[in-house]
C-alpha cells in the first residue's frame, strides 16, 4: 500500500483478555517501530525491528507485551492479560532502513481501550 | 539517553499570524523529524531535517545540529494548522529508535 496501515483502528477489550494489533509497513521498508501514546503525551518507544529480528525491545513495559515480524514485513504486537493501564494509542512506523534511519512514516494508530 | 525539549508547550494564535516552535536536544543526532498530529491522531510528516534548512509552502524548518536545536516556522497560520507539533530525534550514539519531545499544542483561532 501507499502508507503504513494499522488494524484495527479501534479495539475495546475486557481486562485480562489477549489482544493482537497489526501493522503493515510501507513495502520495502526494512525498519519497523512500535510506539505507544497516552493522552496528552508524546509517543513512547516500545520495540524496533530490523528485518525479522527485534533489534531493540528495551521499551516494552513488561513481559505481557510481545511483538513479532516473522517475514520481515507485517508485524503483530501482542498484549496478554490486558490491564486498564494499557489503554492508549499504539502507533507503528516504518523506514527504508535502520540506524542511521531515513525518514520514518507512521500509521494512523490503533486506539486500545481496556474496560 | 537523549533528552528532547520543545517550547512553547502551548501556543494560541490568530489566523494569519506567524510562529516559531523550538526543539532542543541533549546530544548529537543523525535523524530529526517534525510531525504534525492532527485532531484524529495521525502523525503527518512535515520535515526530515537532521541538518540544514528546508521549506514547504508556509512551513520551513532549520536544524543547527552543532548547537543541538531545530526550529519550525509557520507563516500566515490557518485554522487547519491547529494540533500538536512533535519533534523526534535519533541519537547518533548507537540510537536505534526515535525519541519524541513532549510537543507544542497550537491553536489557531479564526
PDB file of C-alpha atoms in Angstrom:
ATOM      1  CA  UNK A   1       0.000   0.000   0.000  1.00  0.00           C
ATOM      2  CA  UNK A   2       0.923   3.632  -0.186  1.00  0.00           C
ATOM      3  CA  UNK A   3       1.372   4.137   3.528  1.00  0.00           C
ATOM      4  CA  UNK A   4       1.672   2.334   6.839  1.00  0.00           C
ATOM      5  CA  UNK A   5      -1.566   0.551   7.635  1.00  0.00           C
ATOM      6  CA  UNK A   6      -2.687  -0.465  11.128  1.00  0.00           C
ATOM      7  CA  UNK A   7      -5.610  -2.656  12.050  1.00  0.00           C
ATOM      8  CA  UNK A   8      -7.919  -2.474  13.813  1.00  0.00           C
ATOM      9  CA  UNK A   9      -8.418   1.282  14.131  1.00  0.00           C
ATOM     10  CA  UNK A  10     -10.156   0.803  17.454  1.00  0.00           C
ATOM     11  CA  UNK A  11     -10.192  -2.094  19.870  1.00  0.00           C
ATOM     12  CA  UNK A  12     -12.181  -2.393  23.059  1.00  0.00           C
ATOM     13  CA  UNK A  13     -11.353  -5.360  25.248  1.00  0.00           C
ATOM     14  CA  UNK A  14     -12.065  -6.544  28.744  1.00  0.00           C
ATOM     15  CA  UNK A  15      -9.425  -6.542  31.425  1.00  0.00           C
ATOM     16  CA  UNK A  16      -7.481  -9.789  31.386  1.00  0.00           C
ATOM     17  CA  UNK A  17      -8.074 -10.571  27.719  1.00  0.00           C
ATOM     18  CA  UNK A  18      -5.444 -11.060  24.995  1.00  0.00           C
ATOM     19  CA  UNK A  19      -5.188  -8.678  22.034  1.00  0.00           C
ATOM     20  CA  UNK A  20      -3.239  -8.515  18.796  1.00  0.00           C
ATOM     21  CA  UNK A  21      -2.534  -5.321  16.885  1.00  0.00           C
ATOM     22  CA  UNK A  22      -1.345  -5.477  13.288  1.00  0.00           C
ATOM     23  CA  UNK A  23       0.974  -3.235  11.308  1.00  0.00           C
ATOM     24  CA  UNK A  24       1.542  -3.332   7.542  1.00  0.00           C
ATOM     25  CA  UNK A  25       4.618  -1.216   6.767  1.00  0.00           C
ATOM     26  CA  UNK A  26       5.417   0.520   3.524  1.00  0.00           C
ATOM     27  CA  UNK A  27       6.596  -2.059   1.002  1.00  0.00           C
ATOM     28  CA  UNK A  28      10.357  -2.480   1.028  1.00  0.00           C
ATOM     29  CA  UNK A  29      10.914  -0.756   4.368  1.00  0.00           C
ATOM     30  CA  UNK A  30      13.202  -2.892   6.497  1.00  0.00           C
ATOM     31  CA  UNK A  31      12.920  -0.914   9.730  1.00  0.00           C
ATOM     32  CA  UNK A  32       9.702  -1.095  11.731  1.00  0.00           C
ATOM     33  CA  UNK A  33       8.911   0.631  15.040  1.00  0.00           C
ATOM     34  CA  UNK A  34       6.116   0.344  17.581  1.00  0.00           C
ATOM     35  CA  UNK A  35       5.231   3.260  19.827  1.00  0.00           C
ATOM     36  CA  UNK A  36       2.560   3.878  22.475  1.00  0.00           C
ATOM     37  CA  UNK A  37       0.928   7.229  23.048  1.00  0.00           C
ATOM     38  CA  UNK A  38      -1.100   8.078  26.112  1.00  0.00           C
ATOM     39  CA  UNK A  39      -3.460  11.034  26.201  1.00  0.00           C
ATOM     40  CA  UNK A  40      -1.590  14.331  26.245  1.00  0.00           C
ATOM     41  CA  UNK A  41       1.835  12.722  25.886  1.00  0.00           C
ATOM     42  CA  UNK A  42       4.324  12.234  23.116  1.00  0.00           C
ATOM     43  CA  UNK A  43       4.767   8.761  21.603  1.00  0.00           C
ATOM     44  CA  UNK A  44       6.959   6.414  23.645  1.00  0.00           C
ATOM     45  CA  UNK A  45       9.149   3.763  22.062  1.00  0.00           C
ATOM     46  CA  UNK A  46       8.267   0.099  22.514  1.00  0.00           C
ATOM     47  CA  UNK A  47      10.252  -2.029  20.049  1.00  0.00           C
ATOM     48  CA  UNK A  48      12.278  -1.769  16.833  1.00  0.00           C
ATOM     49  CA  UNK A  49      12.639  -4.440  14.157  1.00  0.00           C
ATOM     50  CA  UNK A  50      15.339  -4.580  11.528  1.00  0.00           C
ATOM     51  CA  UNK A  51      14.093  -7.177   9.090  1.00  0.00           C
ATOM     52  CA  UNK A  52      12.699 -10.132  11.012  1.00  0.00           C
ATOM     53  CA  UNK A  53      14.624  -9.598  14.219  1.00  0.00           C
ATOM     54  CA  UNK A  54      13.829  -7.377  17.168  1.00  0.00           C
ATOM     55  CA  UNK A  55      16.937  -5.213  17.305  1.00  0.00           C
ATOM     56  CA  UNK A  56      15.784  -3.238  20.339  1.00  0.00           C
ATOM     57  CA  UNK A  57      12.926  -4.225  22.642  1.00  0.00           C
ATOM     58  CA  UNK A  58      14.019  -2.076  25.559  1.00  0.00           C
ATOM     59  CA  UNK A  59      10.790  -0.078  25.526  1.00  0.00           C
ATOM     60  CA  UNK A  60       8.429  -2.983  26.166  1.00  0.00           C
ATOM     61  CA  UNK A  61       6.980  -2.272  29.624  1.00  0.00           C
ATOM     62  CA  UNK A  62       6.807  -5.874  30.855  1.00  0.00           C
ATOM     63  CA  UNK A  63       6.599  -9.475  29.704  1.00  0.00           C
ATOM     64  CA  UNK A  64       2.895  -9.196  28.875  1.00  0.00           C
ATOM     65  CA  UNK A  65       3.963  -7.340  25.721  1.00  0.00           C
ATOM     66  CA  UNK A  66       5.470  -9.170  22.781  1.00  0.00           C
ATOM     67  CA  UNK A  67       5.889  -8.412  19.081  1.00  0.00           C
ATOM     68  CA  UNK A  68       6.806 -10.441  16.018  1.00  0.00           C
ATOM     69  CA  UNK A  69       7.682  -9.811  12.403  1.00  0.00           C
ATOM     70  CA  UNK A  70       8.181 -13.331  11.021  1.00  0.00           C
ATOM     71  CA  UNK A  71       8.671 -12.494   7.342  1.00  0.00           C
ATOM     72  CA  UNK A  72      10.227  -9.071   7.663  1.00  0.00           C
ATOM     73  CA  UNK A  73       7.092  -7.252   6.587  1.00  0.00           C
ATOM     74  CA  UNK A  74       3.874  -7.350   8.635  1.00  0.00           C
ATOM     75  CA  UNK A  75       4.300  -7.048  12.379  1.00  0.00           C
ATOM     76  CA  UNK A  76       1.956  -8.005  15.203  1.00  0.00           C
ATOM     77  CA  UNK A  77       2.049  -6.513  18.694  1.00  0.00           C
ATOM     78  CA  UNK A  78       0.604  -8.921  21.239  1.00  0.00           C
ATOM     79  CA  UNK A  79      -0.591  -7.981  24.707  1.00  0.00           C
ATOM     80  CA  UNK A  80      -1.510 -10.684  27.223  1.00  0.00           C
ATOM     81  CA  UNK A  81      -3.692 -10.269  30.300  1.00  0.00           C
ATOM     82  CA  UNK A  82      -4.564  -6.695  29.394  1.00  0.00           C
ATOM     83  CA  UNK A  83      -4.836  -4.102  32.133  1.00  0.00           C
ATOM     84  CA  UNK A  84      -6.686  -0.780  32.167  1.00  0.00           C
ATOM     85  CA  UNK A  85      -3.319   0.985  32.146  1.00  0.00           C
ATOM     86  CA  UNK A  86      -2.617  -0.494  28.714  1.00  0.00           C
ATOM     87  CA  UNK A  87      -5.274   1.781  27.232  1.00  0.00           C
ATOM     88  CA  UNK A  88      -3.539   4.048  24.737  1.00  0.00           C
ATOM     89  CA  UNK A  89      -2.997   4.621  21.037  1.00  0.00           C
ATOM     90  CA  UNK A  90      -0.476   2.180  19.600  1.00  0.00           C
ATOM     91  CA  UNK A  91       1.453   3.582  16.655  1.00  0.00           C
ATOM     92  CA  UNK A  92       3.552   1.789  14.091  1.00  0.00           C
ATOM     93  CA  UNK A  93       6.170   3.382  11.835  1.00  0.00           C
ATOM     94  CA  UNK A  94       8.440   2.159   9.067  1.00  0.00           C
ATOM     95  CA  UNK A  95      11.598   3.485   7.477  1.00  0.00           C
ATOM     96  CA  UNK A  96      13.612   2.336   4.453  1.00  0.00           C
ATOM     97  CA  UNK A  97      16.471   1.296   6.703  1.00  0.00           C
ATOM     98  CA  UNK A  98      17.658   1.186  10.284  1.00  0.00           C
ATOM     99  CA  UNK A  99      20.223   3.396  12.008  1.00  0.00           C
ATOM    100  CA  UNK A 100      21.117   5.842  10.779  1.00  0.00           C
ATOM    101  CA  UNK A 101      17.476   5.807   9.869  1.00  0.00           C
ATOM    102  CA  UNK A 102      15.988   7.646   6.960  1.00  0.00           C
ATOM    103  CA  UNK A 103      12.601   9.354   7.122  1.00  0.00           C
ATOM    104  CA  UNK A 104      10.055   7.345   9.110  1.00  0.00           C
ATOM    105  CA  UNK A 105       6.342   7.247   8.336  1.00  0.00           C
ATOM    106  CA  UNK A 106       3.620   6.488  10.869  1.00  0.00           C
ATOM    107  CA  UNK A 107       0.340   4.675  10.541  1.00  0.00           C
ATOM    108  CA  UNK A 108      -2.928   6.068  11.865  1.00  0.00           C
ATOM    109  CA  UNK A 109      -2.659   4.054  15.046  1.00  0.00           C
ATOM    110  CA  UNK A 110      -4.832   1.578  16.927  1.00  0.00           C
ATOM    111  CA  UNK A 111      -6.773   3.019  19.853  1.00  0.00           C
ATOM    112  CA  UNK A 112      -6.895   0.329  22.532  1.00  0.00           C
ATOM    113  CA  UNK A 113      -9.390   0.662  25.368  1.00  0.00           C
ATOM    114  CA  UNK A 114      -9.323  -1.852  28.200  1.00  0.00           C
ATOM    115  CA  UNK A 115     -12.511  -1.859  30.266  1.00  0.00           C
TER     116      UNK A 115
ATOM    117  CA  UNK B   1      19.511   8.600  26.909  1.00  0.00           C
ATOM    118  CA  UNK B   2      18.986  11.641  24.764  1.00  0.00           C
ATOM    119  CA  UNK B   3      16.583  14.287  26.080  1.00  0.00           C
ATOM    120  CA  UNK B   4      14.277  16.321  23.839  1.00  0.00           C
ATOM    121  CA  UNK B   5      12.594  19.535  24.896  1.00  0.00           C
ATOM    122  CA  UNK B   6      10.063  21.589  22.978  1.00  0.00           C
ATOM    123  CA  UNK B   7       8.870  25.129  23.508  1.00  0.00           C
ATOM    124  CA  UNK B   8       6.451  26.641  23.978  1.00  0.00           C
ATOM    125  CA  UNK B   9       4.214  23.869  25.351  1.00  0.00           C
ATOM    126  CA  UNK B  10       1.096  25.734  24.234  1.00  0.00           C
ATOM    127  CA  UNK B  11       0.546  28.459  21.669  1.00  0.00           C
ATOM    128  CA  UNK B  12      -2.590  30.329  20.683  1.00  0.00           C
ATOM    129  CA  UNK B  13      -2.533  32.392  17.508  1.00  0.00           C
ATOM    130  CA  UNK B  14      -4.911  34.458  15.496  1.00  0.00           C
ATOM    131  CA  UNK B  15      -5.323  33.288  11.917  1.00  0.00           C
ATOM    132  CA  UNK B  16      -2.695  34.921   9.714  1.00  0.00           C
ATOM    133  CA  UNK B  17      -0.051  35.219  12.417  1.00  0.00           C
ATOM    134  CA  UNK B  18       3.449  33.738  12.228  1.00  0.00           C
ATOM    135  CA  UNK B  19       5.068  31.488  14.839  1.00  0.00           C
ATOM    136  CA  UNK B  20       8.297  29.723  15.693  1.00  0.00           C
ATOM    137  CA  UNK B  21       8.451  26.395  17.508  1.00  0.00           C
ATOM    138  CA  UNK B  22      11.681  25.195  19.042  1.00  0.00           C
ATOM    139  CA  UNK B  23      13.172  21.753  19.678  1.00  0.00           C
ATOM    140  CA  UNK B  24      16.291  21.325  21.832  1.00  0.00           C
ATOM    141  CA  UNK B  25      18.111  18.025  22.185  1.00  0.00           C
ATOM    142  CA  UNK B  26      20.842  16.973  24.549  1.00  0.00           C
ATOM    143  CA  UNK B  27      23.184  15.014  22.273  1.00  0.00           C
ATOM    144  CA  UNK B  28      24.246  14.675  18.653  1.00  0.00           C
ATOM    145  CA  UNK B  29      21.630  13.237  16.306  1.00  0.00           C
ATOM    146  CA  UNK B  30      21.614  11.579  12.885  1.00  0.00           C
ATOM    147  CA  UNK B  31      17.906  11.987  12.285  1.00  0.00           C
ATOM    148  CA  UNK B  32      15.407  14.690  13.175  1.00  0.00           C
ATOM    149  CA  UNK B  33      11.819  14.904  12.032  1.00  0.00           C
ATOM    150  CA  UNK B  34       8.981  17.323  12.629  1.00  0.00           C
ATOM    151  CA  UNK B  35       5.453  15.939  12.742  1.00  0.00           C
ATOM    152  CA  UNK B  36       2.003  17.480  12.965  1.00  0.00           C
ATOM    153  CA  UNK B  37      -0.515  15.361  14.849  1.00  0.00           C
ATOM    154  CA  UNK B  38      -3.944  16.222  13.581  1.00  0.00           C
ATOM    155  CA  UNK B  39      -7.128  16.069  15.694  1.00  0.00           C
ATOM    156  CA  UNK B  40      -7.677  12.470  14.549  1.00  0.00           C
ATOM    157  CA  UNK B  41      -4.298  11.420  15.934  1.00  0.00           C
ATOM    158  CA  UNK B  42      -2.492  10.893  12.664  1.00  0.00           C
ATOM    159  CA  UNK B  43       1.187  11.886  12.677  1.00  0.00           C
ATOM    160  CA  UNK B  44       1.815  13.805   9.465  1.00  0.00           C
ATOM    161  CA  UNK B  45       5.408  14.155   8.280  1.00  0.00           C
ATOM    162  CA  UNK B  46       6.422  17.783   7.927  1.00  0.00           C
ATOM    163  CA  UNK B  47      10.198  17.667   7.584  1.00  0.00           C
ATOM    164  CA  UNK B  48      13.024  15.167   7.691  1.00  0.00           C
ATOM    165  CA  UNK B  49      15.811  17.569   8.655  1.00  0.00           C
ATOM    166  CA  UNK B  50      18.861  16.246  10.535  1.00  0.00           C
ATOM    167  CA  UNK B  51      20.672  19.428   9.433  1.00  0.00           C
ATOM    168  CA  UNK B  52      20.205  22.498   7.277  1.00  0.00           C
ATOM    169  CA  UNK B  53      17.097  24.366   6.156  1.00  0.00           C
ATOM    170  CA  UNK B  54      14.042  23.246   4.225  1.00  0.00           C
ATOM    171  CA  UNK B  55      10.876  24.954   3.112  1.00  0.00           C
ATOM    172  CA  UNK B  56       7.497  23.590   2.117  1.00  0.00           C
ATOM    173  CA  UNK B  57       4.895  26.220   1.373  1.00  0.00           C
ATOM    174  CA  UNK B  58       4.098  28.218   4.502  1.00  0.00           C
ATOM    175  CA  UNK B  59       6.283  25.978   6.632  1.00  0.00           C
ATOM    176  CA  UNK B  60      10.030  25.948   6.938  1.00  0.00           C
ATOM    177  CA  UNK B  61      12.492  24.329   9.315  1.00  0.00           C
ATOM    178  CA  UNK B  62      16.101  24.799  10.311  1.00  0.00           C
ATOM    179  CA  UNK B  63      18.290  22.407  12.259  1.00  0.00           C
ATOM    180  CA  UNK B  64      21.606  23.566  13.700  1.00  0.00           C
ATOM    181  CA  UNK B  65      22.996  20.199  14.681  1.00  0.00           C
ATOM    182  CA  UNK B  66      26.199  21.568  16.209  1.00  0.00           C
ATOM    183  CA  UNK B  67      24.144  23.680  18.619  1.00  0.00           C
ATOM    184  CA  UNK B  68      21.567  20.938  19.182  1.00  0.00           C
ATOM    185  CA  UNK B  69      18.366  22.664  18.225  1.00  0.00           C
ATOM    186  CA  UNK B  70      15.804  22.839  15.473  1.00  0.00           C
ATOM    187  CA  UNK B  71      13.195  25.463  14.650  1.00  0.00           C
ATOM    188  CA  UNK B  72       9.892  25.105  12.840  1.00  0.00           C
ATOM    189  CA  UNK B  73       8.447  28.262  11.307  1.00  0.00           C
ATOM    190  CA  UNK B  74       4.784  28.589  10.448  1.00  0.00           C
ATOM    191  CA  UNK B  75       3.820  31.662   8.454  1.00  0.00           C
ATOM    192  CA  UNK B  76       0.337  33.025   7.766  1.00  0.00           C
ATOM    193  CA  UNK B  77      -1.194  30.422  10.064  1.00  0.00           C
ATOM    194  CA  UNK B  78      -4.538  28.850   9.236  1.00  0.00           C
ATOM    195  CA  UNK B  79      -7.087  27.125  11.461  1.00  0.00           C
ATOM    196  CA  UNK B  80      -6.112  23.824   9.852  1.00  0.00           C
ATOM    197  CA  UNK B  81      -2.626  24.250  11.339  1.00  0.00           C
ATOM    198  CA  UNK B  82      -4.094  23.553  14.769  1.00  0.00           C
ATOM    199  CA  UNK B  83      -2.901  20.409  16.519  1.00  0.00           C
ATOM    200  CA  UNK B  84       0.201  19.177  18.246  1.00  0.00           C
ATOM    201  CA  UNK B  85       3.651  19.533  16.704  1.00  0.00           C
ATOM    202  CA  UNK B  86       6.263  16.965  17.661  1.00  0.00           C
ATOM    203  CA  UNK B  87       9.981  16.904  17.159  1.00  0.00           C
ATOM    204  CA  UNK B  88      11.551  13.411  17.082  1.00  0.00           C
ATOM    205  CA  UNK B  89      15.264  12.630  17.026  1.00  0.00           C
ATOM    206  CA  UNK B  90      17.512   9.619  16.715  1.00  0.00           C
ATOM    207  CA  UNK B  91      20.639   9.630  18.853  1.00  0.00           C
ATOM    208  CA  UNK B  92      23.849   9.483  16.821  1.00  0.00           C
ATOM    209  CA  UNK B  93      25.445   7.387  19.544  1.00  0.00           C
ATOM    210  CA  UNK B  94      24.031   3.941  18.777  1.00  0.00           C
ATOM    211  CA  UNK B  95      20.457   5.201  18.975  1.00  0.00           C
ATOM    212  CA  UNK B  96      18.052   2.726  17.402  1.00  0.00           C
ATOM    213  CA  UNK B  97      14.755   4.456  17.921  1.00  0.00           C
ATOM    214  CA  UNK B  98      13.173   7.885  17.665  1.00  0.00           C
ATOM    215  CA  UNK B  99      12.813   9.886  20.855  1.00  0.00           C
ATOM    216  CA  UNK B 100       9.922  12.332  20.830  1.00  0.00           C
ATOM    217  CA  UNK B 101       9.669  15.657  22.557  1.00  0.00           C
ATOM    218  CA  UNK B 102       6.566  16.497  24.613  1.00  0.00           C
ATOM    219  CA  UNK B 103       5.072  18.509  21.748  1.00  0.00           C
ATOM    220  CA  UNK B 104       3.753  22.024  21.211  1.00  0.00           C
ATOM    221  CA  UNK B 105      -0.033  22.332  21.169  1.00  0.00           C
ATOM    222  CA  UNK B 106      -1.027  25.005  18.638  1.00  0.00           C
ATOM    223  CA  UNK B 107      -4.475  26.536  18.427  1.00  0.00           C
ATOM    224  CA  UNK B 108      -5.188  28.900  15.542  1.00  0.00           C
ATOM    225  CA  UNK B 109      -8.309  30.973  16.052  1.00  0.00           C
ATOM    226  CA  UNK B 110     -10.413  32.294  13.153  1.00  0.00           C
TER     227      UNK B 110
END
